[in-house]
mmCIF file of C-alpha atoms in Angstrom:
data_model
loop_
_atom_site.group_PDB
_atom_site.id
_atom_site.type_symbol
_atom_site.label_atom_id
_atom_site.label_comp_id
_atom_site.label_asym_id
_atom_site.label_seq_id
_atom_site.Cartn_x
_atom_site.Cartn_y
_atom_site.Cartn_z
ATOM 1 C CA MET A 89 14.613 1.239 1.705
ATOM 2 C CA PRO A 90 15.465 -2.440 1.101
ATOM 3 C CA ASP A 91 12.813 -4.484 -0.696
ATOM 4 C CA THR A 92 11.233 -7.046 1.653
ATOM 5 C CA THR A 93 8.150 -7.974 -0.393
ATOM 6 C CA GLY A 94 9.381 -8.524 -3.946
ATOM 7 C CA PRO A 95 8.510 -11.780 -5.742
ATOM 8 C CA LEU A 96 12.175 -12.395 -6.647
ATOM 9 C CA LEU A 97 13.271 -12.682 -3.006
ATOM 10 C CA HIS A 98 14.226 -16.195 -1.898
ATOM 11 C CA SER A 99 15.446 -17.539 1.427
ATOM 12 C CA PHE A 100 18.148 -20.129 1.967
ATOM 13 C CA ILE A 101 15.548 -22.022 4.024
ATOM 14 C CA PRO A 102 13.469 -24.119 1.579
ATOM 15 C CA VAL A 103 9.875 -22.908 1.384
ATOM 16 C CA ARG A 104 7.365 -25.166 -0.342
ATOM 17 C CA PRO A 105 4.952 -23.622 -2.886
ATOM 18 C CA GLY A 106 1.830 -22.336 -1.170
ATOM 19 C CA SER A 107 3.466 -22.052 2.258
ATOM 20 C CA HIS A 108 2.014 -19.238 4.345
ATOM 21 C CA PHE A 109 5.482 -18.264 5.512
ATOM 22 C CA PRO A 110 7.855 -17.290 2.695
ATOM 23 C CA ILE A 111 10.529 -14.635 3.151
ATOM 24 C CA GLN A 112 7.994 -12.015 1.995
ATOM 25 C CA ASN A 113 5.925 -12.606 5.163
ATOM 26 C CA LEU A 114 8.116 -12.871 8.323
ATOM 27 C CA PRO A 115 5.316 -12.695 10.920
ATOM 28 C CA TYR A 116 6.011 -12.444 14.639
ATOM 29 C CA GLY A 117 4.863 -14.834 17.362
ATOM 30 C CA VAL A 118 5.667 -16.178 20.813
ATOM 31 C CA PHE A 119 6.913 -19.759 20.983
ATOM 32 C CA GLN A 120 8.209 -22.170 23.608
ATOM 33 C CA PRO A 121 10.409 -25.144 22.657
ATOM 34 C CA LEU A 122 8.820 -28.461 23.608
ATOM 35 C CA ALA A 123 12.258 -29.607 24.778
ATOM 36 C CA GLY A 124 12.299 -26.862 27.413
ATOM 37 C CA GLY A 125 13.083 -23.204 27.837
ATOM 38 C CA GLU A 126 11.208 -19.964 28.367
ATOM 39 C CA PRO A 127 8.747 -18.487 25.871
ATOM 40 C CA ARG A 128 10.329 -15.942 23.519
ATOM 41 C CA ILE A 129 9.810 -14.161 20.216
ATOM 42 C CA GLY A 130 10.248 -15.829 16.851
ATOM 43 C CA THR A 131 9.413 -15.412 13.201
ATOM 44 C CA ALA A 132 8.106 -18.076 10.838
ATOM 45 C CA ILE A 133 10.011 -19.042 7.697
ATOM 46 C CA GLY A 134 8.783 -22.075 5.770
ATOM 47 C CA GLU A 135 8.565 -25.074 8.107
ATOM 48 C CA TYR A 136 10.727 -23.380 10.732
ATOM 49 C CA VAL A 137 10.568 -20.890 13.567
ATOM 50 C CA LEU A 138 13.562 -18.562 13.827
ATOM 51 C CA ASP A 139 14.489 -17.732 17.440
ATOM 52 C CA LEU A 140 14.927 -13.944 17.565
ATOM 53 C CA ALA A 141 15.992 -13.967 21.208
ATOM 54 C CA GLU A 142 18.942 -16.186 20.337
ATOM 55 C CA LEU A 143 19.752 -14.048 17.287
ATOM 56 C CA GLU A 144 19.802 -11.017 19.563
ATOM 57 C CA LYS A 145 22.029 -12.852 22.043
ATOM 58 C CA GLN A 146 24.423 -13.761 19.216
ATOM 59 C CA GLY A 147 24.748 -10.089 18.262
ATOM 60 C CA PHE A 148 22.837 -10.033 14.993
ATOM 61 C CA PHE A 149 20.991 -6.806 15.896
ATOM 62 C CA GLU A 150 24.048 -4.851 17.094
ATOM 63 C CA GLU A 151 24.042 -2.613 14.021
ATOM 64 C CA ASP A 152 20.345 -1.746 14.423
ATOM 65 C CA ASP A 153 20.170 1.351 16.601
ATOM 66 C CA LEU A 154 16.459 1.000 17.405
ATOM 67 C CA LEU A 155 16.801 -2.644 18.489
ATOM 68 C CA HIS A 156 20.291 -3.138 19.943
ATOM 69 C CA GLY A 157 20.247 -3.538 23.702
ATOM 70 C CA THR A 158 16.455 -3.486 24.042
ATOM 71 C CA GLY A 159 16.086 -7.189 24.897
ATOM 72 C CA VAL A 160 12.575 -7.155 23.400
ATOM 73 C CA PHE A 161 12.902 -10.552 21.706
ATOM 74 C CA ALA A 162 13.682 -12.415 24.930
ATOM 75 C CA LYS A 163 10.230 -11.525 26.308
ATOM 76 C CA GLY A 164 7.292 -13.907 26.614
ATOM 77 C CA ALA A 165 5.009 -11.458 24.806
ATOM 78 C CA LEU A 166 5.349 -9.009 21.923
ATOM 79 C CA ASN A 167 4.261 -5.944 23.932
ATOM 80 C CA ALA A 168 7.765 -4.495 24.438
ATOM 81 C CA PHE A 169 8.538 -4.839 20.728
ATOM 82 C CA MET A 170 5.145 -3.364 19.824
ATOM 83 C CA LYS A 171 5.891 -0.344 22.011
ATOM 84 C CA LEU A 172 9.021 0.546 20.003
ATOM 85 C CA GLY A 173 6.947 1.742 17.061
ATOM 86 C CA ARG A 174 6.955 1.441 13.286
ATOM 87 C CA PRO A 175 10.571 2.524 12.601
ATOM 88 C CA ALA A 176 11.846 -0.276 14.881
ATOM 89 C CA TRP A 177 9.409 -2.795 13.378
ATOM 90 C CA THR A 178 10.629 -1.926 9.878
ATOM 91 C CA GLN A 179 14.269 -2.102 10.965
ATOM 92 C CA ALA A 180 13.763 -5.585 12.428
ATOM 93 C CA ARG A 181 11.985 -6.764 9.280
ATOM 94 C CA GLU A 182 14.758 -5.480 7.034
ATOM 95 C CA ARG A 183 17.420 -7.177 9.181
ATOM 96 C CA LEU A 184 15.577 -10.530 9.172
ATOM 97 C CA SER A 185 14.915 -10.347 5.442
ATOM 98 C CA ARG A 186 18.616 -9.763 4.804
ATOM 99 C CA LEU A 187 19.745 -12.583 7.132
ATOM 100 C CA LEU A 188 17.404 -15.099 5.512
ATOM 101 C CA ARG A 189 18.150 -14.337 1.879
ATOM 102 C CA SER A 190 19.709 -17.030 -0.226
ATOM 103 C CA ASP A 191 22.691 -14.815 -1.091
ATOM 104 C CA GLU A 192 23.519 -13.919 2.557
ATOM 105 C CA ALA A 193 26.121 -16.131 4.255
ATOM 106 C CA ALA A 194 25.917 -14.997 7.908
ATOM 107 C CA LEU A 195 23.297 -17.575 8.914
ATOM 108 C CA ARG A 196 23.364 -19.775 5.842
ATOM 109 C CA ASP A 197 26.987 -20.823 6.279
ATOM 110 C CA ASN A 198 27.173 -21.038 10.077
ATOM 111 C CA ALA A 199 25.980 -24.524 11.007
ATOM 112 C CA ALA A 200 26.399 -24.014 14.773
ATOM 113 C CA ILE A 201 24.260 -20.882 14.877
ATOM 114 C CA ARG A 202 21.660 -22.388 12.546
ATOM 115 C CA LYS A 203 21.288 -25.315 14.933
ATOM 116 C CA ALA A 204 20.748 -22.908 17.828
ATOM 117 C CA VAL A 205 18.226 -20.584 16.195
ATOM 118 C CA PHE A 206 15.959 -22.757 14.018
ATOM 119 C CA PHE A 207 13.136 -24.981 15.311
ATOM 120 C CA ARG A 208 10.651 -26.968 13.290
ATOM 121 C CA HIS A 209 7.034 -25.957 13.851
ATOM 122 C CA ASP A 210 6.320 -29.343 15.445
ATOM 123 C CA GLU A 211 9.117 -28.731 17.968
ATOM 124 C CA VAL A 212 7.480 -25.686 19.569
ATOM 125 C CA LEU A 213 4.299 -24.643 21.344
ATOM 126 C CA MET A 214 2.817 -21.380 20.100
ATOM 127 C CA LYS A 215 1.489 -19.010 22.764
ATOM 128 C CA LEU A 216 -0.678 -15.903 22.729
ATOM 129 C CA PRO A 217 1.219 -13.193 20.843
ATOM 130 C CA ALA A 218 0.680 -10.487 23.469
ATOM 131 C CA ASP A 219 -0.420 -9.706 26.993
ATOM 132 C CA ILE A 220 -3.764 -8.234 25.963
ATOM 133 C CA GLY A 221 -4.768 -5.338 28.192
ATOM 134 C CA ASP A 222 -7.963 -4.363 26.394
ATOM 135 C CA TYR A 223 -10.075 -5.959 23.691
ATOM 136 C CA THR A 224 -12.623 -4.219 21.469
ATOM 137 C CA ASP A 225 -14.868 -6.104 19.052
ATOM 138 C CA PHE A 226 -16.419 -4.188 16.174
ATOM 139 C CA TYR A 227 -19.440 -4.890 13.968
ATOM 140 C CA SER A 228 -18.024 -3.652 10.664
ATOM 141 C CA SER A 229 -19.441 -5.926 7.945
ATOM 142 C CA LYS A 230 -22.479 -4.342 6.306
ATOM 143 C CA GLU A 231 -23.602 -7.689 4.887
ATOM 144 C CA HIS A 232 -23.391 -9.366 8.295
ATOM 145 C CA ALA A 233 -25.185 -6.539 10.088
ATOM 146 C CA ALA A 234 -27.906 -6.511 7.431
ATOM 147 C CA ASN A 235 -28.337 -10.291 7.555
ATOM 148 C CA VAL A 236 -28.666 -10.351 11.338
ATOM 149 C CA GLY A 237 -30.921 -7.306 11.359
ATOM 150 C CA THR A 238 -33.171 -8.858 8.724
ATOM 151 C CA MET A 239 -33.513 -12.064 10.755
ATOM 152 C CA PHE A 240 -34.456 -10.327 13.975
ATOM 153 C CA ARG A 241 -36.080 -7.025 12.915
ATOM 154 C CA GLY A 242 -37.110 -7.457 9.276
ATOM 155 C CA ALA A 243 -35.544 -6.206 6.052
ATOM 156 C CA ASP A 244 -36.931 -2.682 6.448
ATOM 157 C CA LYS A 245 -35.090 -2.273 9.766
ATOM 158 C CA ALA A 246 -32.008 -4.369 9.007
ATOM 159 C CA LEU A 247 -29.463 -1.649 9.889
ATOM 160 C CA MET A 248 -29.828 0.513 12.961
ATOM 161 C CA PRO A 249 -29.815 4.281 12.257
ATOM 162 C CA ASN A 250 -26.253 4.781 13.541
ATOM 163 C CA TRP A 251 -24.620 1.927 11.635
ATOM 164 C CA LEU A 252 -23.678 3.853 8.464
ATOM 165 C CA TYR A 253 -22.240 6.738 10.488
ATOM 166 C CA LEU A 254 -19.845 5.044 12.909
ATOM 167 C CA PRO A 255 -18.000 1.748 13.494
ATOM 168 C CA VAL A 256 -20.241 0.045 16.060
ATOM 169 C CA GLY A 257 -18.304 -1.868 18.724
ATOM 170 C CA TYR A 258 -18.262 -3.093 22.293
ATOM 171 C CA HIS A 259 -15.636 -3.802 24.924
ATOM 172 C CA GLY A 260 -14.778 -7.507 25.043
ATOM 173 C CA ARG A 261 -13.190 -9.655 27.721
ATOM 174 C CA SER A 262 -9.405 -9.857 27.234
ATOM 175 C CA SER A 263 -8.960 -12.479 29.971
ATOM 176 C CA SER A 264 -10.709 -15.136 27.869
ATOM 177 C CA VAL A 265 -8.754 -14.547 24.643
ATOM 178 C CA VAL A 266 -6.873 -17.794 23.932
ATOM 179 C CA ALA A 267 -4.329 -19.036 21.411
ATOM 180 C CA SER A 268 -5.248 -21.391 18.603
ATOM 181 C CA GLY A 269 -5.759 -24.974 19.776
ATOM 182 C CA ALA A 270 -7.147 -24.138 23.202
ATOM 183 C CA PRO A 271 -10.443 -25.927 23.954
ATOM 184 C CA VAL A 272 -13.714 -24.007 23.796
ATOM 185 C CA TYR A 273 -16.073 -24.833 26.653
ATOM 186 C CA ARG A 274 -19.770 -24.522 25.937
ATOM 187 C CA PRO A 275 -21.099 -21.669 28.095
ATOM 188 C CA SER A 276 -24.203 -21.708 30.269
ATOM 189 C CA GLY A 277 -26.539 -18.816 30.886
ATOM 190 C CA GLN A 278 -30.097 -17.583 30.744
ATOM 191 C CA THR A 279 -32.132 -18.153 27.598
ATOM 192 C CA LYS A 280 -35.765 -17.477 26.745
ATOM 193 C CA GLY A 281 -37.687 -19.082 23.885
ATOM 194 C CA GLU A 282 -40.386 -17.316 21.893
ATOM 195 C CA GLU A 283 -43.147 -19.155 23.734
ATOM 196 C CA ASP A 284 -41.565 -19.120 27.201
ATOM 197 C CA GLU A 285 -43.004 -16.835 29.879
ATOM 198 C CA THR A 286 -39.776 -16.768 31.885
ATOM 199 C CA PRO A 287 -36.123 -17.526 31.129
ATOM 200 C CA VAL A 288 -34.401 -20.801 31.980
ATOM 201 C CA PHE A 289 -30.780 -21.524 32.902
ATOM 202 C CA GLY A 290 -28.637 -24.082 31.096
ATOM 203 C CA PRO A 291 -25.966 -24.727 28.450
ATOM 204 C CA SER A 292 -26.188 -22.702 25.241
ATOM 205 C CA LYS A 293 -27.944 -24.627 22.478
ATOM 206 C CA LEU A 294 -27.022 -22.145 19.738
ATOM 207 C CA LEU A 295 -23.229 -22.027 19.932
ATOM 208 C CA ASP A 296 -21.675 -20.312 16.929
ATOM 209 C CA PHE A 297 -18.358 -19.219 15.435
ATOM 210 C CA GLU A 298 -17.637 -15.757 14.036
ATOM 211 C CA LEU A 299 -15.095 -15.322 11.251
ATOM 212 C CA GLU A 300 -13.143 -12.177 12.092
ATOM 213 C CA MET A 301 -9.729 -10.614 11.773
ATOM 214 C CA GLY A 302 -8.028 -8.509 14.385
ATOM 215 C CA PHE A 303 -5.115 -6.156 14.835
ATOM 216 C CA PHE A 304 -2.742 -5.483 17.710
ATOM 217 C CA THR A 305 -1.775 -1.920 18.568
ATOM 218 C CA GLY A 306 1.719 -0.549 19.014
ATOM 219 C CA PRO A 307 2.975 2.594 20.792
ATOM 220 C CA GLY A 308 -0.454 3.962 21.682
ATOM 221 C CA ASN A 309 -1.495 7.436 22.746
ATOM 222 C CA GLU A 310 -1.818 9.474 25.907
ATOM 223 C CA LEU A 311 -5.188 9.790 27.599
ATOM 224 C CA GLY A 312 -7.007 12.759 26.103
ATOM 225 C CA LYS A 313 -5.116 12.739 22.771
ATOM 226 C CA PRO A 314 -6.997 10.973 19.944
ATOM 227 C CA ILE A 315 -5.201 9.091 17.160
ATOM 228 C CA PRO A 316 -6.140 10.742 13.822
ATOM 229 C CA ALA A 317 -7.185 8.413 11.031
ATOM 230 C CA ASP A 318 -4.203 9.440 8.892
ATOM 231 C CA GLU A 319 -1.812 8.409 11.697
ATOM 232 C CA ALA A 320 -3.587 5.207 12.751
ATOM 233 C CA GLU A 321 -1.408 2.836 10.700
ATOM 234 C CA ASN A 322 1.623 3.898 12.751
ATOM 235 C CA HIS A 323 -0.167 2.373 15.752
ATOM 236 C CA ILE A 324 -1.161 -0.924 14.079
ATOM 237 C CA PHE A 325 1.522 -3.567 14.685
ATOM 238 C CA GLY A 326 -0.062 -6.354 12.660
ATOM 239 C CA MET A 327 -3.019 -8.648 12.065
ATOM 240 C CA VAL A 328 -4.302 -12.049 13.191
ATOM 241 C CA ILE A 329 -7.327 -14.256 12.480
ATOM 242 C CA VAL A 330 -9.971 -14.125 15.204
ATOM 243 C CA ASN A 331 -12.796 -16.528 16.048
ATOM 244 C CA ASP A 332 -15.064 -14.623 18.410
ATOM 245 C CA TRP A 333 -17.240 -17.539 19.544
ATOM 246 C CA SER A 334 -20.840 -16.581 20.264
ATOM 247 C CA ALA A 335 -23.763 -18.081 22.192
ATOM 248 C CA ARG A 336 -26.678 -16.824 20.127
ATOM 249 C CA ASP A 337 -29.484 -17.853 22.469
ATOM 250 C CA ILE A 338 -27.831 -16.233 25.484
ATOM 251 C CA GLN A 339 -27.111 -13.131 23.393
ATOM 252 C CA LYS A 340 -30.692 -12.763 22.193
ATOM 253 C CA TRP A 341 -32.028 -12.560 25.745
ATOM 254 C CA GLU A 342 -29.300 -10.412 27.287
ATOM 255 C CA TYR A 343 -28.237 -7.892 24.650
ATOM 256 C CA VAL A 344 -31.001 -5.288 25.140
ATOM 257 C CA PRO A 345 -30.198 -2.545 26.050
ATOM 258 C CA LEU A 346 -26.406 -2.719 26.535
ATOM 259 C CA GLY A 347 -25.271 -5.373 24.066
ATOM 260 C CA PRO A 348 -23.418 -8.719 24.336
ATOM 261 C CA PHE A 349 -22.140 -9.819 27.747
ATOM 262 C CA LEU A 350 -22.067 -13.503 28.778
ATOM 263 C CA SER A 351 -22.720 -14.556 25.191
ATOM 264 C CA LYS A 352 -19.243 -13.285 24.277
ATOM 265 C CA ASP A 353 -17.135 -13.461 27.437
ATOM 266 C CA PHE A 354 -16.381 -17.200 27.483
ATOM 267 C CA CYS A 355 -13.791 -17.517 24.671
ATOM 268 C CA THR A 356 -12.169 -15.677 21.780
ATOM 269 C CA SER A 357 -9.526 -17.595 19.790
ATOM 270 C CA VAL A 358 -6.693 -15.925 17.848
ATOM 271 C CA SER A 359 -4.072 -17.236 15.446
ATOM 272 C CA PRO A 360 -0.529 -17.198 16.877
ATOM 273 C CA TRP A 361 1.350 -15.414 14.051
ATOM 274 C CA VAL A 362 1.007 -11.642 13.712
ATOM 275 C CA VAL A 363 1.390 -10.539 10.086
ATOM 276 C CA THR A 364 2.726 -7.004 9.756
ATOM 277 C CA LEU A 365 1.307 -4.244 7.585
ATOM 278 C CA ASP A 366 4.656 -4.122 5.768
ATOM 279 C CA ALA A 367 4.109 -7.717 4.639
ATOM 280 C CA LEU A 368 0.533 -6.895 3.589
ATOM 281 C CA GLU A 369 1.431 -3.747 1.646
ATOM 282 C CA PRO A 370 1.392 -5.439 -1.799
ATOM 283 C CA PHE A 371 -2.196 -6.525 -1.138
ATOM 284 C CA ARG A 372 -3.599 -3.127 -0.206
ATOM 285 C CA THR A 373 -6.893 -2.469 -2.004
ATOM 286 C CA VAL A 374 -10.102 -0.455 -2.037
ATOM 287 C CA GLY A 375 -12.962 -1.254 0.338
ATOM 288 C CA PRO A 376 -16.712 -0.787 -0.175
ATOM 289 C CA ARG A 377 -17.979 2.663 -1.115
ATOM 290 C CA GLN A 378 -19.153 4.465 2.003
ATOM 291 C CA ASP A 379 -22.459 6.290 1.651
ATOM 292 C CA PRO A 380 -23.184 8.635 3.338
ATOM 293 C CA GLU A 381 -19.708 10.169 3.436
ATOM 294 C CA PRO A 382 -18.166 9.592 6.880
ATOM 295 C CA LEU A 383 -17.737 12.502 9.238
ATOM 296 C CA ALA A 384 -14.423 14.343 8.900
ATOM 297 C CA TYR A 385 -12.570 12.441 11.662
ATOM 298 C CA LEU A 386 -13.354 9.128 9.898
ATOM 299 C CA GLN A 387 -12.335 10.152 6.393
ATOM 300 C CA THR A 388 -9.350 8.271 4.946
ATOM 301 C CA GLY A 389 -7.632 7.467 1.683
ATOM 302 C CA GLU A 390 -9.291 4.968 -0.638
ATOM 303 C CA ARG A 391 -6.850 2.045 -0.306
ATOM 304 C CA GLN A 392 -7.272 1.330 3.401
ATOM 305 C CA THR A 393 -8.028 -2.376 3.340
ATOM 306 C CA TYR A 394 -6.365 -5.590 2.135
ATOM 307 C CA ASP A 395 -7.237 -8.449 -0.210
ATOM 308 C CA ILE A 396 -7.113 -11.326 2.279
ATOM 309 C CA GLU A 397 -8.865 -14.576 1.368
ATOM 310 C CA LEU A 398 -10.563 -16.268 4.330
ATOM 311 C CA GLU A 399 -11.862 -19.804 4.853
ATOM 312 C CA VAL A 400 -13.754 -21.616 7.592
ATOM 313 C CA MET A 401 -13.530 -25.402 7.900
ATOM 314 C CA LEU A 402 -15.708 -27.649 10.076
ATOM 315 C CA ARG A 403 -14.887 -31.149 11.256
ATOM 316 C CA CYS A 404 -17.381 -33.158 13.273
ATOM 317 C CA ARG A 405 -16.905 -36.497 15.005
ATOM 318 C CA GLY A 406 -16.920 -39.278 12.442
ATOM 319 C CA MET A 407 -15.613 -37.090 9.608
ATOM 320 C CA ASP A 408 -12.311 -38.069 7.959
ATOM 321 C CA GLU A 409 -11.454 -34.529 6.862
ATOM 322 C CA ASP A 410 -12.512 -30.934 7.266
ATOM 323 C CA GLN A 411 -15.407 -29.572 5.231
ATOM 324 C CA ARG A 412 -15.189 -26.000 3.988
ATOM 325 C CA ILE A 413 -18.323 -24.112 4.968
ATOM 326 C CA CYS A 414 -17.343 -20.501 4.288
ATOM 327 C CA ARG A 415 -15.124 -18.543 1.850
ATOM 328 C CA SER A 416 -14.941 -14.809 2.446
ATOM 329 C CA ASN A 417 -12.530 -11.859 2.162
ATOM 330 C CA PHE A 418 -11.301 -9.143 4.502
ATOM 331 C CA ARG A 419 -11.949 -6.480 1.852
ATOM 332 C CA TYR A 420 -15.711 -6.877 2.323
ATOM 333 C CA LEU A 421 -15.568 -4.934 5.604
ATOM 334 C CA TYR A 422 -17.353 -1.572 5.391
ATOM 335 C CA TRP A 423 -15.344 0.120 8.165
ATOM 336 C CA SER A 424 -11.537 -0.108 7.909
ATOM 337 C CA MET A 425 -9.006 -0.689 10.681
ATOM 338 C CA VAL A 426 -7.838 2.926 10.641
ATOM 339 C CA GLN A 427 -11.428 4.129 10.981
ATOM 340 C CA GLN A 428 -11.994 1.718 13.858
ATOM 341 C CA LEU A 429 -8.928 2.952 15.730
ATOM 342 C CA ALA A 430 -9.687 6.619 15.025
ATOM 343 C CA HIS A 431 -13.235 6.148 16.304
ATOM 344 C CA GLN A 432 -12.119 4.262 19.425
ATOM 345 C CA THR A 433 -9.784 7.117 20.408
ATOM 346 C CA ILE A 434 -11.768 10.184 19.282
ATOM 347 C CA THR A 435 -12.934 10.640 22.875
ATOM 348 C CA GLY A 436 -9.299 10.675 24.012
ATOM 349 C CA CYS A 437 -9.403 6.992 24.987
ATOM 350 C CA ASN A 438 -5.827 5.754 25.441
ATOM 351 C CA VAL A 439 -4.524 2.724 23.541
ATOM 352 C CA ARG A 440 -1.688 0.576 24.892
ATOM 353 C CA PRO A 441 0.792 -1.782 23.235
ATOM 354 C CA GLY A 442 -0.812 -5.199 22.769
ATOM 355 C CA ASP A 443 -4.450 -4.117 22.808
ATOM 356 C CA LEU A 444 -6.568 -6.252 20.472
ATOM 357 C CA TYR A 445 -9.202 -4.932 18.063
ATOM 358 C CA ALA A 446 -11.393 -7.401 16.190
ATOM 359 C CA SER A 447 -13.331 -6.626 13.014
ATOM 360 C CA GLY A 448 -16.628 -8.271 13.786
ATOM 361 C CA THR A 449 -17.984 -11.096 11.643
ATOM 362 C CA ILE A 450 -16.812 -10.824 8.023
ATOM 363 C CA SER A 451 -19.596 -11.754 5.610
ATOM 364 C CA GLY A 452 -19.716 -11.163 1.881
ATOM 365 C CA PRO A 453 -22.484 -10.745 -0.668
ATOM 366 C CA ASP A 454 -23.280 -14.420 -1.332
ATOM 367 C CA PRO A 455 -24.363 -17.218 1.043
ATOM 368 C CA GLU A 456 -21.031 -19.092 0.804
ATOM 369 C CA SER A 457 -19.290 -16.000 2.192
ATOM 370 C CA TYR A 458 -21.433 -15.711 5.330
ATOM 371 C CA GLY A 459 -19.102 -15.743 8.348
ATOM 372 C CA SER A 460 -21.257 -17.446 10.997
ATOM 373 C CA MET A 461 -23.535 -20.441 11.451
ATOM 374 C CA LEU A 462 -26.357 -18.021 12.222
ATOM 375 C CA GLU A 463 -26.161 -16.757 8.646
ATOM 376 C CA LEU A 464 -25.037 -19.949 6.870
ATOM 377 C CA THR A 465 -28.088 -21.804 8.197
ATOM 378 C CA TRP A 466 -30.242 -18.657 8.290
ATOM 379 C CA ARG A 467 -31.117 -18.972 11.980
ATOM 380 C CA GLY A 468 -31.289 -22.762 11.685
ATOM 381 C CA SER A 469 -33.889 -22.860 8.902
ATOM 382 C CA ARG A 470 -31.389 -24.168 6.300
ATOM 383 C CA PRO A 471 -29.131 -26.707 8.093
ATOM 384 C CA LEU A 472 -25.699 -27.578 6.719
ATOM 385 C CA LYS A 473 -25.459 -31.083 5.250
ATOM 386 C CA LEU A 474 -22.418 -33.083 6.421
ATOM 387 C CA PRO A 475 -20.664 -36.053 4.727
ATOM 388 C CA THR A 476 -21.724 -38.238 7.665
ATOM 389 C CA GLY A 477 -25.387 -37.700 6.823
ATOM 390 C CA GLU A 478 -25.791 -35.393 9.831
ATOM 391 C CA GLU A 479 -26.966 -31.804 9.774
ATOM 392 C CA ARG A 480 -25.763 -28.759 11.671
ATOM 393 C CA LYS A 481 -27.822 -25.718 12.568
ATOM 394 C CA PHE A 482 -25.301 -24.653 15.218
ATOM 395 C CA LEU A 483 -22.190 -26.239 16.741
ATOM 396 C CA HIS A 484 -22.257 -29.521 18.708
ATOM 397 C CA ASP A 485 -19.822 -30.762 21.330
ATOM 398 C CA GLY A 486 -16.880 -32.394 19.587
ATOM 399 C CA ASP A 487 -17.081 -30.098 16.542
ATOM 400 C CA THR A 488 -13.817 -28.419 15.530
ATOM 401 C CA VAL A 489 -13.751 -25.109 13.664
ATOM 402 C CA THR A 490 -10.598 -24.050 11.811
ATOM 403 C CA MET A 491 -10.119 -20.683 10.131
ATOM 404 C CA THR A 492 -7.338 -19.643 7.810
ATOM 405 C CA GLY A 493 -6.427 -16.619 5.710
ATOM 406 C CA TRP A 494 -3.909 -15.727 3.016
ATOM 407 C CA CYS A 495 -2.936 -13.243 0.305
ATOM 408 C CA GLU A 496 -1.917 -14.424 -3.159
ATOM 409 C CA GLY A 497 1.264 -12.770 -4.405
ATOM 410 C CA ASP A 498 3.214 -13.134 -7.636
ATOM 411 C CA GLY A 499 4.506 -16.671 -7.140
ATOM 412 C CA TYR A 500 4.218 -16.638 -3.350
ATOM 413 C CA THR A 501 1.604 -16.627 -0.584
ATOM 414 C CA VAL A 502 1.520 -14.456 2.527
ATOM 415 C CA GLY A 503 -0.618 -16.295 5.067
ATOM 416 C CA PHE A 504 -1.764 -16.192 8.656
ATOM 417 C CA GLY A 505 -1.575 -19.899 9.469
ATOM 418 C CA GLU A 506 -4.753 -20.958 11.206
ATOM 419 C CA VAL A 507 -6.841 -20.622 14.335
ATOM 420 C CA THR A 508 -8.653 -23.720 15.543
ATOM 421 C CA GLY A 509 -10.805 -24.751 18.477
ATOM 422 C CA GLU A 510 -12.817 -27.810 19.556
ATOM 423 C CA ILE A 511 -16.136 -27.488 21.366
ATOM 424 C CA ARG A 512 -16.259 -29.287 24.699
#
């Protein structure tokens, strides 16, 4: 199998040091040229987007039996490509890696084709990567669950009895998943203060971000046929950064007994570039020790997570630059992606191409790694200090939250770009 992740690989497209998009990455996304044209599939390389629909039209996939004639790259969503499965995904990656290498002339030496297939990032609008049929949000960070449980129930009841036995999750609202850059409108709903006899209606006063990562599914399974944990990776197309915005005051009043509803249905933001598991393979690592041992259907190999550095930046009105407020890592998650997918389908639930699964808030062991304002300010008791002299317990209108994530390779970086949203 051709090497697509080695540190010695170089593209003929210049890639600046620290770029999230070297030849070792090659993520997939949906873009639309600002000059006009329909949305279609591309990959990111350095400061450019490579138009895969035009490559397909020009015959560059004719030798690839799993891709030739499918037309999947001319679509306005990745679903059709996701449905083809891992062998086709790997074949496409190998073809793109070969075409972009510095020692390959097919694209490098054809000025007319290069002009047709390459766009600068500032020449395109990035769209949602997929038509998302279903969206599940998990609650898989032990540190986050313990922090929240301690705040609301006390340290002796921080984790609910089921938490160490299964990946807790709930069904989210796929219609309100938006691409990075879309505005986030402050939701209204019922809230009830500690001293109030009855609830009141109005805008959320405790609007929060949640640092998460998510994965999109590929071929899927038939209704009634679970996906075993040891086969789950064949159904995971790739990963994105997720900001699952949360209205804490609405959530507190509504979540008993069925869980979040209006507090989560108003907006979920995702990064536009989907990074494949093939690109992340060099960064595979061991997750937290699971005790008690999971039930048999949730047992997996040890190296089922990835070393992905995560950051959250906040910019408020009057600030000249972003302020970093969180530094965390994907490897902190207690429940892995394969366990999440195996648990979701153990009932026979069917998964479809383009379904989105989010990790839940990713918090680490120290306060700087807490992945929400709720934790960073400890329910508002320890406000964040801003360069403007202001404080933040939760998010104000006009605040912009930007999340980013990356893996550090040997002389290169595999990154996810960013997901950003402004509160309005």
